[in-house]
PDB file of C-alpha atoms in Angstrom:
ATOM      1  CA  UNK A   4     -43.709   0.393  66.529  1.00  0.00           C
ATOM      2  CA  UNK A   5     -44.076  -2.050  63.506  1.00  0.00           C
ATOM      3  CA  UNK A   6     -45.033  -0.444  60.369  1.00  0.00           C
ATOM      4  CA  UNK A   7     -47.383  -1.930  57.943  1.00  0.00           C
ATOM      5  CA  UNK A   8     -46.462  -2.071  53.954  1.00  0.00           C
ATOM      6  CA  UNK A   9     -48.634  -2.682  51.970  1.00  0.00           C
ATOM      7  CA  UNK A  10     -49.395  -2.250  47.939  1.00  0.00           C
ATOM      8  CA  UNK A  11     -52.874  -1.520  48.600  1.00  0.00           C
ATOM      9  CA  UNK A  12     -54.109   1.626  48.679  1.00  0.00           C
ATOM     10  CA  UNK A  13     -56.169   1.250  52.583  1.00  0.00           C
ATOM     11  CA  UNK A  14     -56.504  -1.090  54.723  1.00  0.00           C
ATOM     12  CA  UNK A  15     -59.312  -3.419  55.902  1.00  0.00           C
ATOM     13  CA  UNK A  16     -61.122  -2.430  58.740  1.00  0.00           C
ATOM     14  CA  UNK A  17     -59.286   1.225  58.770  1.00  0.00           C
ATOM     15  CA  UNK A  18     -59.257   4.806  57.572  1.00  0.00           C
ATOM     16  CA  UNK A  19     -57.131   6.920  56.656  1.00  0.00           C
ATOM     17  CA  UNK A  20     -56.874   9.814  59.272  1.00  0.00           C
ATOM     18  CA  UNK A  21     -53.422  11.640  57.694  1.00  0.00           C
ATOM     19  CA  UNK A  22     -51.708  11.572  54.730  1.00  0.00           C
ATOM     20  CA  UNK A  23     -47.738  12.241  55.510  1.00  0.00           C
ATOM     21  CA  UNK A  24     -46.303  12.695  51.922  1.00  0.00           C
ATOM     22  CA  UNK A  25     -44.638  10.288  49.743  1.00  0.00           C
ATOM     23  CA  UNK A  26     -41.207   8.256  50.943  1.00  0.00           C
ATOM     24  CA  UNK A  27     -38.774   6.598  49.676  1.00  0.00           C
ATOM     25  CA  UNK A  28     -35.315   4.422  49.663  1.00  0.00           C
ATOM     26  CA  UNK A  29     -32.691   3.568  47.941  1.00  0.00           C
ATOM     27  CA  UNK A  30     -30.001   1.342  47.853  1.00  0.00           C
ATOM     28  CA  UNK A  31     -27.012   0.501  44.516  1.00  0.00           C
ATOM     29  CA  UNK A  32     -25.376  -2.371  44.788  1.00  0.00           C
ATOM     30  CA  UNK A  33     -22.584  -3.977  42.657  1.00  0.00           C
ATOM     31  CA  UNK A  34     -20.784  -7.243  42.738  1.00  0.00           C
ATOM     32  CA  UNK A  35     -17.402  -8.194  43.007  1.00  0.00           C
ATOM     33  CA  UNK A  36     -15.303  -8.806  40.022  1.00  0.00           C
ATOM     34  CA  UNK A  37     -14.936 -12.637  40.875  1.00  0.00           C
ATOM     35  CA  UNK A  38     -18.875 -12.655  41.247  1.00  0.00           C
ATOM     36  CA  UNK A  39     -18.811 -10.305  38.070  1.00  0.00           C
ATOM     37  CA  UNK A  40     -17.012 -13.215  35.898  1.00  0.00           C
ATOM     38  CA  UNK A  41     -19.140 -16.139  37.264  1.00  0.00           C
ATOM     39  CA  UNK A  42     -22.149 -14.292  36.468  1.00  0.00           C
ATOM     40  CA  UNK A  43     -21.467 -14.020  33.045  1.00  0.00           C
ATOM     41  CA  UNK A  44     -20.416 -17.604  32.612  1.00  0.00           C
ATOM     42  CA  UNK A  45     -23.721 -18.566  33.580  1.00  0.00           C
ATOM     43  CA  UNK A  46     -25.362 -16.241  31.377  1.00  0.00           C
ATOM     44  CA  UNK A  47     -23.911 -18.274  28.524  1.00  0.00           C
ATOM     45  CA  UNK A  48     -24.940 -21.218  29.420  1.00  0.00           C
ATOM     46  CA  UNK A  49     -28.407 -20.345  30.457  1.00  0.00           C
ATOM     47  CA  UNK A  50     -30.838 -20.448  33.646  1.00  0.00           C
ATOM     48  CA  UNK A  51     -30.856 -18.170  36.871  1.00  0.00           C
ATOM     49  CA  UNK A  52     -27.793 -15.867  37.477  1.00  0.00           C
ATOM     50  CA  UNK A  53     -27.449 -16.533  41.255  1.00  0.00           C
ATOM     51  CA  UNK A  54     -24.947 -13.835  41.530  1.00  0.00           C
ATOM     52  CA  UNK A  55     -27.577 -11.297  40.652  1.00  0.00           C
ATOM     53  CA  UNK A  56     -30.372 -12.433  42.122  1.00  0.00           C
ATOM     54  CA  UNK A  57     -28.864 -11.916  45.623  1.00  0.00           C
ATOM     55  CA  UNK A  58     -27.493  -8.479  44.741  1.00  0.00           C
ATOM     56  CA  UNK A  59     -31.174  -7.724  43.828  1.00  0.00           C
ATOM     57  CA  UNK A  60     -32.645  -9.054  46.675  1.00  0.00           C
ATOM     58  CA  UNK A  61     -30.191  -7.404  49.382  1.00  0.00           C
ATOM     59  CA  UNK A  62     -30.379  -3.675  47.434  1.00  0.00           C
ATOM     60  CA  UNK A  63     -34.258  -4.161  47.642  1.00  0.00           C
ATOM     61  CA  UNK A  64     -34.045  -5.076  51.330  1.00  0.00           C
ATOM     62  CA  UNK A  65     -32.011  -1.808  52.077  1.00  0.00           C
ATOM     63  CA  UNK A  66     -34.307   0.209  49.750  1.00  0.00           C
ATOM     64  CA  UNK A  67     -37.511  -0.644  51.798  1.00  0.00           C
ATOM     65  CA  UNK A  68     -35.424  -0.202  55.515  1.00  0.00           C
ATOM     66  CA  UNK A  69     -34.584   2.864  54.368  1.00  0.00           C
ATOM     67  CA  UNK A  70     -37.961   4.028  53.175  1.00  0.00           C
ATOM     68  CA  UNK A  71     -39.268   2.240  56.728  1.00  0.00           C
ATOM     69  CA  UNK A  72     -36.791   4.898  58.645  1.00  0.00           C
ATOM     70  CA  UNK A  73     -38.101   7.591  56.874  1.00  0.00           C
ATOM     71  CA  UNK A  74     -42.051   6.457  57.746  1.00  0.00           C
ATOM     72  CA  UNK A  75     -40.912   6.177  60.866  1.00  0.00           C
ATOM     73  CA  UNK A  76     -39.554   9.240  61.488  1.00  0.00           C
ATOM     74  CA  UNK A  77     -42.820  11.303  59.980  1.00  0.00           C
ATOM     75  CA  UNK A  78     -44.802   8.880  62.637  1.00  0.00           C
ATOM     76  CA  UNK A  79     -46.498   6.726  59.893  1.00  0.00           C
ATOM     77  CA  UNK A  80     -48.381   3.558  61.023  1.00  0.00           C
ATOM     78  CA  UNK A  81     -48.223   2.264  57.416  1.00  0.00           C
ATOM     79  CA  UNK A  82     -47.041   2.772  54.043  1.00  0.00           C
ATOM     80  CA  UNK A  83     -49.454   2.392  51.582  1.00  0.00           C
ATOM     81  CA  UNK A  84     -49.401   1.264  47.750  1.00  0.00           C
ATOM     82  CA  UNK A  85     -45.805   0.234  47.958  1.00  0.00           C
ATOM     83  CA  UNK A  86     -43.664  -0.137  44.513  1.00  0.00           C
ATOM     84  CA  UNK A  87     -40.271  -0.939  44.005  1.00  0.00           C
ATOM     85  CA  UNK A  88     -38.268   0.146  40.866  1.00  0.00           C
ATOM     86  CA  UNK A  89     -35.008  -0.998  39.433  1.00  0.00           C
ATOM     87  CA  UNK A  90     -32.439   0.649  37.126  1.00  0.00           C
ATOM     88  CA  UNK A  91     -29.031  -0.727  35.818  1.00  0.00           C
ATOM     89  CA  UNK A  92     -26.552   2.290  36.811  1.00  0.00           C
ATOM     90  CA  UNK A  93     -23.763   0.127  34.844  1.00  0.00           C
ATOM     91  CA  UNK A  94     -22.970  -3.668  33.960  1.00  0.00           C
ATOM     92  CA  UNK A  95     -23.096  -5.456  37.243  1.00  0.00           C
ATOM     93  CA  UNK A  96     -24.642  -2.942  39.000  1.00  0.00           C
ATOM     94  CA  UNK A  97     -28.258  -1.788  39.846  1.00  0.00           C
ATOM     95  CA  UNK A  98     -30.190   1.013  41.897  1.00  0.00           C
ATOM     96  CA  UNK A  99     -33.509  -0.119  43.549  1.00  0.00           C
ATOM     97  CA  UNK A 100     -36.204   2.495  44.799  1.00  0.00           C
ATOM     98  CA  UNK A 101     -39.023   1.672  47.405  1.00  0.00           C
ATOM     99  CA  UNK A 102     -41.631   4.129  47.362  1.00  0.00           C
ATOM    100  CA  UNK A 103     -44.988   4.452  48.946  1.00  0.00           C
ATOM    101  CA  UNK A 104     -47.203   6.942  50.866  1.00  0.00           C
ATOM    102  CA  UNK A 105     -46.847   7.240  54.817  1.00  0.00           C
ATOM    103  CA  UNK A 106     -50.328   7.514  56.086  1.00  0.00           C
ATOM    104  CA  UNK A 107     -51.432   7.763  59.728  1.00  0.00           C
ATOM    105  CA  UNK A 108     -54.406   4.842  60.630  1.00  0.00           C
ATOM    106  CA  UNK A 109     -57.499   4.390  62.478  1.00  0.00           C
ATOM    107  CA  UNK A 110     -59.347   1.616  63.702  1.00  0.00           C
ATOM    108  CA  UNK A 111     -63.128   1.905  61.903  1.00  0.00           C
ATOM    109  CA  UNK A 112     -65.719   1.602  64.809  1.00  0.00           C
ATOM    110  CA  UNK A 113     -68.343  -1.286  64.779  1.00  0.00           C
ATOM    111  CA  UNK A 114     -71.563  -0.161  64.622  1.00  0.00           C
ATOM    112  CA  UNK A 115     -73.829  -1.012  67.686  1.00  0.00           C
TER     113      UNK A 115
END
């Protein structure tokens, strides 16, 4: 079963039936030394650190799988009004958080 995510707060066409409580992942990820060292060269010379952008982008992909897992296993069909956070545990390294709320949806019926 495919999960919905979603920053909204409800969902076009349905309703809310059950509210399952708030969930949440997270994921820290560091780079190498190597990576480390390149990074800061390019901070000194300017433009987009590379190094850190895929760091950020693979913690927040584990962040939301996790939170998924945990919807998942409180038999959400969605989480709604998603938010991601991100703190800098230590030079190089950052923690990201994906939180929502794992709801339970219903189609709304068409009126005859």
């Amino acid at each position: 079963m495919e999960i919905l995510l979603a920053t909204l707060d409800e969902v076009p066409g349905h309703r809310v039936v059950q509210v399952l409580g708030v969930v949440k992942g997270s994921a820290v990820r560091a780079k190498h030394l190597g990576k480390d060292l390149l990074a800061g060269l390019r901070s000194l010379l300017g433009g987009e650190i590379l190094e850190y952008t895929e760091m950020l982008k693979e913690a927040r992909q584990e962040a939301e799988r996790r939170m998924l897992e945990e919807a998942k296993r409180l038999g959400a069909h969605a989480v709604l009004g998603v938010r991601y956070a991100t703190v800098s545990v230590f030079q190089g390294a950052a923690e990201i958080l994906a939180y929502g709320t794992a709801v339970r949806l219903e189609p709304l019926r068409e009126r005859p």
